[in-house]
Amino acid sequence: MGTGQNPGGSSASEATIAVHWKEEEYFHPSEKFIQQANLKDLSVNERFSEKNFPKCFEEYAELLDWYQRWNTVLDTADPPFWKWFVGGKLNVCYNCVDRHLSKHKNKAALIFVPEPENEGIVAITYQELYQRVNEVAAVLRDVAGLKTGDRVTIHMPMIPELPITMLACARLGVVHSVVFGGFSGEACGLRAADSGSRVLIYADSYYRAGKLIDHKAAAEIAVETAQREGQNIEKVLVWRRYAGKYGSQTPMAKGRDFFMDELLLECRNRKVDPVQLDAEAPLFLMYTSGTTGKPKGCQHRTGGYLSYVAGTSKYIQDIHPEDVYWCMADIGWITGHSYIVYGPLALAATSVIFEGVPNYPDAGRPWRIAERLDVNIFHTSPTAIRMLRKAGPNEAAKYNYRFKHMTTVGEPIEPEVWRWYYNIIGKGEAVIVDTWWQTETGGFLCSTKPALDPMKPGSAGPGMPGIYPAILDENAQELPAGTAHAGNIVIRNPWPGVMQTIWGDRDRFVRQYYAKYCKNTKSKDWRDWPYFAGDGALLPKDGYFRILGRVDDVINVAGHRLGTKEIESACLTLTEVAEAAVVPVVDEIKGRVPEVYVALKPGTQAGHAEMVGKVTQTIETMIGKIARPKAVRIVPDMPKTRSGKIMRRVLAAISNNMNVGDITTLANPDIVEEIRVQVQGKGPVVMQEGPEDIHQFGKVD
């Protein structure tokens, strides 16, 4: 493309992003995979076509056990607050635990892998999970005083007590709000206050990169923050990493703080009947982690959500009860809720929980775990894939494991990284699904169907069964497939996994996700209410959506809108480059120009000047001179969140001499000053006000 013009020749609209991607080759699933797949019936496309909507989603709901069947599949009376499986009653915990006991009680439900390799791996059977969930539910009900409809905030790391606590909440109909363990106590307190939680659930400590982290210290800050916001925390329940041994330096507050292992002694062998809940009863809140503004509490429903994650886990993740499935995400994110806990357990799968980081003590750790446990389905993010590619590009070859299926999730994956994942990690045998979805959507929106569709590096694939995406410009005009222009991806229809609302803020929910493209605010026809995802995307002729990242992450260079992901992808085609981040820099003539940060693979022989030249030339060759970076910064590492995401807004602030903001929760805060000195020199820090679009750039949302 490269012209910034629409197909008709008029100037490009704000939604249109310049795209220079080349089409990639197809990879096909093996006959062996196809033969065993859950979804190999081509009639799925017809069954889930628009003429059968919304009734098609009954297929997903029928994967579950219901106390009472629904009478209406989709209620559109109050758009866009859709209601799914109205009249139905069920319990999520019953569907994930109790109903499997007759066939699978002695099968592992969860396998916990501690970070220290000298600690034993712990397998929790479905029978034991049933016992433990019941006992925890008894504590929550009888000691903490929680009842159906109450909210509870859980700030815990990746230990098995986290999903056990979530399932206990679901058993009671208590709405859980899990906060990622790497977030600060203040972040936890703000979420607790927003949700009206009276009880916090914590862990005393956990391992990360070889250190036992004092986590209970965050609870004190959370309680103070919540109280400052007007919410009183009555009880803090604390799981000890080692029962009977306190791993924190923070004193327990008498009358407020209680050790869970002590409370559980009083509830030993107690049974709690699962509460029969309306399909529309809220199951959990998941707060997005925006760096600016008030976090949004995405409220997910009981029946529609569990139906959707069960269906997508079965047909897209291809999970069978006999599989050993490992999603390397954190349960504190939506991926962990949907595809570590609720989706796999609804299918009686064995789900692996890993406490540590993937490259500690070395880059071989994930493959040792996969070999030891005979993992055959592997699920992780492009961030982790790039990290492992950087730390140990050939490590996987040393271990004897075999994946049948691999997932990538969380952000677009560069074709070069995809091919490494396929050839090295998947050993050229595993099927890959490159899934696109969001916290708000509950489950996958775009993906190839693993046994039916060929894979294409860098492309998520078509809309999921029953999901009807489109790409619109700013004037709500649809960009047809094959135009080589990108715009805003929308979903034209509701689906069972979509969030119900933003907790306590209906207006913000409508404004953020539906107002932009609503055709008629008085209409009760779902066709008039497309869901605006906030992501840019391209649709080639083959119908495979290529996600370009957040619409925010676009640099307008002299009227030519460049997606940063495309420039980063070009950098990663160089064998020496491990990671790349592109940020906008103010330019007097062009308005904004890209600046590139690059981290090299260990042992790279090329000199600094040589690498700068190679990166610049590659960008110009693959995209054009319009994308020529103002500077290429070769840095020792990128500033990253605890989940491994590069904090591009920090790099943008450094490049534009702006305040980097709060960096205390980064995994490696020291690198920020090192990069700042490299870019700005050793003189005093000179801060200036930058344009709002740069201040917001690359925000975690």
CSV table of N, CA and C in Angstrom, one decimal, residues 277-374:
chain,number,residue,atom,x,y,z
A,277,LEU,N,-27.5,-21.0,40.8
A,277,LEU,CA,-27.5,-19.6,40.4
A,277,LEU,C,-28.1,-19.4,39.0
A,278,ASP,N,-28.7,-18.2,38.9
A,278,ASP,CA,-29.3,-17.8,37.6
A,278,ASP,C,-28.1,-17.7,36.6
A,279,ALA,N,-28.4,-18.0,35.4
A,279,ALA,CA,-27.4,-18.0,34.3
A,279,ALA,C,-26.8,-16.6,34.2
A,280,GLU,N,-27.5,-15.5,34.6
A,280,GLU,CA,-27.1,-14.2,34.5
A,280,GLU,C,-26.4,-13.7,35.8
A,281,ALA,N,-26.4,-14.5,36.8
A,281,ALA,CA,-25.7,-14.1,38.0
A,281,ALA,C,-24.2,-13.8,37.7
A,282,PRO,N,-23.7,-12.7,38.3
A,282,PRO,CA,-22.2,-12.4,38.0
A,282,PRO,C,-21.4,-13.5,38.7
A,283,LEU,N,-20.3,-13.9,37.9
A,283,LEU,CA,-19.4,-14.9,38.4
A,283,LEU,C,-18.1,-14.3,39.0
A,284,PHE,N,-17.6,-13.3,38.2
A,284,PHE,CA,-16.4,-12.6,38.7
A,284,PHE,C,-16.2,-11.2,38.1
A,285,LEU,N,-15.4,-10.4,38.7
A,285,LEU,CA,-14.9,-9.2,38.1
A,285,LEU,C,-13.5,-9.3,37.7
A,286,MET,N,-13.1,-8.8,36.6
A,286,MET,CA,-11.7,-8.8,36.2
A,286,MET,C,-11.4,-7.3,35.8
A,287,TYR,N,-10.5,-6.7,36.6
A,287,TYR,CA,-10.2,-5.3,36.4
A,287,TYR,C,-9.1,-5.2,35.3
A,288,THR,N,-9.3,-4.4,34.3
A,288,THR,CA,-8.2,-4.1,33.4
A,288,THR,C,-7.2,-3.2,34.1
A,289,SER,N,-6.0,-3.3,33.6
A,289,SER,CA,-4.8,-2.7,34.4
A,289,SER,C,-4.4,-1.4,33.7
A,290,GLY,N,-5.3,-0.6,33.4
A,290,GLY,CA,-5.0,0.7,32.8
A,290,GLY,C,-4.0,1.5,33.6
A,291,THR,N,-3.0,2.1,33.0
A,291,THR,CA,-2.0,2.9,33.8
A,291,THR,C,-2.5,4.3,34.0
A,292,THR,N,-3.6,4.7,33.3
A,292,THR,CA,-4.2,6.0,33.6
A,292,THR,C,-5.7,5.8,33.8
A,293,GLY,N,-6.3,6.7,34.6
A,293,GLY,CA,-7.7,6.6,34.8
A,293,GLY,C,-8.1,5.4,35.7
A,294,LYS,N,-9.4,5.4,36.0
A,294,LYS,CA,-9.9,4.4,37.0
A,294,LYS,C,-10.0,3.0,36.3
A,295,PRO,N,-9.4,2.0,36.9
A,295,PRO,CA,-9.5,0.6,36.4
A,295,PRO,C,-11.0,0.2,36.1
A,296,LYS,N,-11.2,-0.5,35.0
A,296,LYS,CA,-12.5,-1.0,34.7
A,296,LYS,C,-12.8,-2.4,35.2
A,297,GLY,N,-13.8,-2.6,36.0
A,297,GLY,CA,-14.2,-3.9,36.5
A,297,GLY,C,-15.1,-4.6,35.5
A,298,CYS,N,-14.5,-5.4,34.7
A,298,CYS,CA,-15.3,-6.2,33.7
A,298,CYS,C,-16.1,-7.3,34.4
A,299,GLN,N,-17.4,-7.2,34.3
A,299,GLN,CA,-18.2,-8.1,35.0
A,299,GLN,C,-18.7,-9.3,34.1
A,300,HIS,N,-18.3,-10.5,34.5
A,300,HIS,CA,-18.7,-11.7,33.6
A,300,HIS,C,-19.7,-12.5,34.3
A,301,ARG,N,-20.6,-13.0,33.5
A,301,ARG,CA,-21.8,-13.8,33.9
A,301,ARG,C,-21.5,-15.3,34.2
A,302,THR,N,-22.4,-16.0,34.8
A,302,THR,CA,-22.2,-17.4,35.1
A,302,THR,C,-22.4,-18.3,33.9
A,303,GLY,N,-23.6,-18.4,33.4
A,303,GLY,CA,-23.9,-19.4,32.4
A,303,GLY,C,-23.3,-19.2,31.0
A,304,GLY,N,-23.4,-18.0,30.5
A,304,GLY,CA,-22.8,-17.7,29.2
A,304,GLY,C,-21.3,-17.8,29.2
A,305,TYR,N,-20.7,-17.3,30.2
A,305,TYR,CA,-19.2,-17.3,30.3
A,305,TYR,C,-18.7,-18.8,30.3
A,306,LEU,N,-19.3,-19.6,31.2
A,306,LEU,CA,-18.7,-20.9,31.4
A,306,LEU,C,-19.0,-21.7,30.1
A,307,SER,N,-20.2,-21.5,29.5
A,307,SER,CA,-20.5,-22.2,28.2
A,307,SER,C,-19.4,-21.9,27.2
A,308,TYR,N,-19.1,-20.6,27.1
A,308,TYR,CA,-18.2,-20.1,26.0
A,308,TYR,C,-16.8,-20.6,26.2
A,309,VAL,N,-16.3,-20.6,27.5
A,309,VAL,CA,-14.9,-21.1,27.7
A,309,VAL,C,-14.8,-22.6,27.6
A,310,ALA,N,-15.9,-23.3,28.0
A,310,ALA,CA,-15.9,-24.8,27.8
A,310,ALA,C,-15.9,-25.1,26.3
A,311,GLY,N,-16.7,-24.4,25.6
A,311,GLY,CA,-16.8,-24.7,24.1
A,311,GLY,C,-15.5,-24.4,23.4
A,312,THR,N,-14.9,-23.3,23.7
A,312,THR,CA,-13.6,-22.9,23.0
A,312,THR,C,-12.5,-23.7,23.5
A,313,SER,N,-12.5,-24.1,24.8
A,313,SER,CA,-11.4,-25.0,25.3
A,313,SER,C,-11.5,-26.4,24.6
A,314,LYS,N,-12.7,-26.9,24.4
A,314,LYS,CA,-12.8,-28.2,23.7
A,314,LYS,C,-12.5,-28.1,22.3
A,315,TYR,N,-13.0,-27.1,21.5
A,315,TYR,CA,-12.9,-27.2,20.1
A,315,TYR,C,-11.7,-26.4,19.5
A,316,ILE,N,-11.2,-25.4,20.2
A,316,ILE,CA,-10.0,-24.6,19.7
A,316,ILE,C,-8.8,-25.0,20.4
A,317,GLN,N,-8.8,-25.3,21.7
A,317,GLN,CA,-7.7,-25.8,22.5
A,317,GLN,C,-7.5,-27.3,22.3
A,318,ASP,N,-8.6,-27.9,21.8
A,318,ASP,CA,-8.6,-29.4,21.6
A,318,ASP,C,-8.3,-30.2,22.8
A,319,ILE,N,-8.9,-29.7,23.9
A,319,ILE,CA,-8.6,-30.4,25.2
A,319,ILE,C,-9.6,-31.6,25.4
A,320,HIS,N,-8.9,-32.8,25.6
A,320,HIS,CA,-9.6,-34.0,26.0
A,320,HIS,C,-9.3,-34.3,27.5
A,321,PRO,N,-10.2,-35.1,28.1
A,321,PRO,CA,-9.9,-35.4,29.5
A,321,PRO,C,-8.6,-36.0,29.8
A,322,GLU,N,-8.1,-36.8,28.8
A,322,GLU,CA,-6.8,-37.5,29.0
A,322,GLU,C,-5.6,-36.6,28.7
A,323,ASP,N,-5.8,-35.4,28.2
A,323,ASP,CA,-4.6,-34.5,27.9
A,323,ASP,C,-4.0,-33.9,29.2
A,324,VAL,N,-2.7,-33.6,29.1
A,324,VAL,CA,-2.1,-32.8,30.1
A,324,VAL,C,-1.8,-31.4,29.5
A,325,TYR,N,-2.5,-30.5,30.0
A,325,TYR,CA,-2.6,-29.1,29.4
A,325,TYR,C,-1.9,-28.1,30.3
A,326,TRP,N,-1.0,-27.3,29.7
A,326,TRP,CA,-0.3,-26.3,30.4
A,326,TRP,C,-0.4,-25.0,29.8
A,327,CYS,N,-1.1,-24.1,30.4
A,327,CYS,CA,-1.2,-22.7,30.0
A,327,CYS,C,-0.2,-21.9,30.9
A,328,MET,N,0.8,-21.3,30.3
A,328,MET,CA,1.8,-20.6,31.1
A,328,MET,C,1.5,-19.2,31.5
A,329,ALA,N,0.2,-18.8,31.4
A,329,ALA,CA,-0.2,-17.5,31.8
A,329,ALA,C,-0.3,-17.4,33.3
A,330,ASP,N,-0.8,-16.3,33.8
A,330,ASP,CA,-1.0,-16.1,35.2
A,330,ASP,C,-2.5,-16.1,35.4
A,331,ILE,N,-3.0,-16.8,36.5
A,331,ILE,CA,-4.4,-16.8,36.8
A,331,ILE,C,-5.0,-15.4,37.0
A,332,GLY,N,-4.1,-14.5,37.4
A,332,GLY,CA,-4.5,-13.1,37.7
A,332,GLY,C,-5.0,-12.4,36.4
A,333,TRP,N,-4.8,-12.9,35.2
A,333,TRP,CA,-5.3,-12.3,34.0
A,333,TRP,C,-6.5,-13.2,33.5
A,334,ILE,N,-7.2,-12.6,32.5
A,334,ILE,CA,-8.3,-13.3,32.0
A,334,ILE,C,-7.9,-14.7,31.3
A,335,THR,N,-6.8,-14.7,30.7
A,335,THR,CA,-6.3,-16.0,30.1
A,335,THR,C,-6.3,-17.1,31.2
A,336,GLY,N,-5.8,-16.8,32.4
A,336,GLY,CA,-5.8,-17.7,33.5
A,336,GLY,C,-7.1,-18.2,34.0
A,337,HIS,N,-8.1,-17.2,34.0
A,337,HIS,CA,-9.4,-17.5,34.5
A,337,HIS,C,-10.1,-18.5,33.4
A,338,SER,N,-10.0,-18.1,32.2
A,338,SER,CA,-10.7,-18.8,31.1
A,338,SER,C,-10.0,-20.1,30.7
A,339,TYR,N,-8.7,-20.1,30.7
A,339,TYR,CA,-8.0,-21.2,30.0
A,339,TYR,C,-6.9,-21.9,30.9
A,340,ILE,N,-6.9,-21.6,32.2
A,340,ILE,CA,-6.2,-22.4,33.2
A,340,ILE,C,-7.3,-23.1,34.1
A,341,VAL,N,-8.2,-22.3,34.6
A,341,VAL,CA,-9.2,-22.7,35.6
A,341,VAL,C,-10.5,-23.2,34.9
A,342,TYR,N,-11.3,-22.3,34.5
A,342,TYR,CA,-12.7,-22.6,34.2
A,342,TYR,C,-12.9,-23.5,33.0
A,343,GLY,N,-12.3,-23.1,31.9
A,343,GLY,CA,-12.5,-23.9,30.6
A,343,GLY,C,-12.0,-25.3,30.8
A,344,PRO,N,-10.7,-25.5,31.1
A,344,PRO,CA,-10.1,-26.9,31.2
A,344,PRO,C,-10.8,-27.7,32.3
A,345,LEU,N,-11.1,-27.2,33.4
A,345,LEU,CA,-11.7,-28.0,34.5
A,345,LEU,C,-13.2,-28.3,34.2
A,346,ALA,N,-13.9,-27.5,33.4
A,346,ALA,CA,-15.2,-27.9,32.9
A,346,ALA,C,-15.2,-29.1,32.1
A,347,LEU,N,-14.0,-29.4,31.4
A,347,LEU,CA,-13.9,-30.5,30.5
A,347,LEU,C,-13.2,-31.7,31.2
A,348,ALA,N,-13.0,-31.6,32.5
A,348,ALA,CA,-12.3,-32.7,33.3
A,348,ALA,C,-10.8,-32.9,32.8
A,349,ALA,N,-10.2,-31.8,32.4
A,349,ALA,CA,-8.8,-31.8,32.0
A,349,ALA,C,-7.9,-31.9,33.2
A,350,THR,N,-6.6,-32.1,32.9
A,350,THR,CA,-5.5,-31.9,33.9
A,350,THR,C,-4.8,-30.6,33.5
A,351,SER,N,-4.8,-29.6,34.4
A,351,SER,CA,-4.3,-28.3,34.1
A,351,SER,C,-3.1,-28.1,35.0
A,352,VAL,N,-2.0,-27.7,34.4
A,352,VAL,CA,-0.7,-27.4,35.1
A,352,VAL,C,-0.6,-26.0,35.6
A,353,ILE,N,-0.2,-25.8,36.8
A,353,ILE,CA,0.0,-24.5,37.4
A,353,ILE,C,1.5,-24.3,37.8
A,354,PHE,N,2.2,-23.4,37.2
A,354,PHE,CA,3.6,-23.2,37.4
A,354,PHE,C,3.8,-21.9,38.2
A,355,GLU,N,4.5,-22.0,39.3
A,355,GLU,CA,4.7,-20.8,40.2
A,355,GLU,C,5.7,-19.8,39.6
A,356,GLY,N,6.7,-20.3,38.9
A,356,GLY,CA,7.9,-19.5,38.6
A,356,GLY,C,7.8,-18.7,37.3
A,357,VAL,N,9.0,-18.2,36.9
A,357,VAL,CA,9.1,-17.5,35.6
A,357,VAL,C,9.8,-18.5,34.6
A,358,PRO,N,9.5,-18.4,33.3
A,358,PRO,CA,9.9,-19.4,32.4
A,358,PRO,C,11.4,-19.5,32.1
A,359,ASN,N,12.1,-18.5,32.4
A,359,ASN,CA,13.6,-18.6,32.1
A,359,ASN,C,14.4,-18.7,33.4
A,360,TYR,N,13.8,-19.1,34.5
A,360,TYR,CA,14.6,-19.3,35.7
A,360,TYR,C,14.5,-20.8,36.2
A,361,PRO,N,15.6,-21.4,36.5
A,361,PRO,CA,16.9,-20.9,36.6
A,361,PRO,C,17.6,-20.8,35.2
A,362,ASP,N,17.0,-21.3,34.2
A,362,ASP,CA,17.6,-21.2,32.9
A,362,ASP,C,16.4,-21.4,31.9
A,363,ALA,N,16.7,-21.2,30.6
A,363,ALA,CA,15.7,-21.3,29.6
A,363,ALA,C,15.2,-22.7,29.3
A,364,GLY,N,15.8,-23.7,29.9
A,364,GLY,CA,15.4,-25.1,29.7
A,364,GLY,C,14.3,-25.5,30.6
A,365,ARG,N,13.9,-24.6,31.6
A,365,ARG,CA,13.0,-25.1,32.6
A,365,ARG,C,11.6,-25.5,32.1
A,366,PRO,N,11.0,-24.7,31.2
A,366,PRO,CA,9.7,-25.1,30.6
A,366,PRO,C,9.7,-26.5,30.0
A,367,TRP,N,10.8,-26.8,29.3
A,367,TRP,CA,10.9,-28.0,28.5
A,367,TRP,C,11.2,-29.2,29.4
A,368,ARG,N,11.9,-28.9,30.6
A,368,ARG,CA,12.0,-30.0,31.6
A,368,ARG,C,10.7,-30.3,32.2
A,369,ILE,N,9.9,-29.3,32.5
A,369,ILE,CA,8.5,-29.5,33.0
A,369,ILE,C,7.7,-30.3,32.0
A,370,ALA,N,7.7,-29.9,30.8
A,370,ALA,CA,6.9,-30.5,29.7
A,370,ALA,C,7.3,-32.0,29.6
A,371,GLU,N,8.6,-32.3,29.7
A,371,GLU,CA,9.1,-33.6,29.6
A,371,GLU,C,8.7,-34.5,30.8
A,372,ARG,N,8.8,-33.9,32.0
A,372,ARG,CA,8.5,-34.6,33.2
A,372,ARG,C,7.0,-35.0,33.3
A,373,LEU,N,6.2,-34.0,32.9
A,373,LEU,CA,4.7,-34.2,33.1
A,373,LEU,C,4.0,-34.8,31.8
A,374,ASP,N,4.8,-34.9,30.8
A,374,ASP,CA,4.3,-35.4,29.5
A,374,ASP,C,3.2,-34.4,29.0
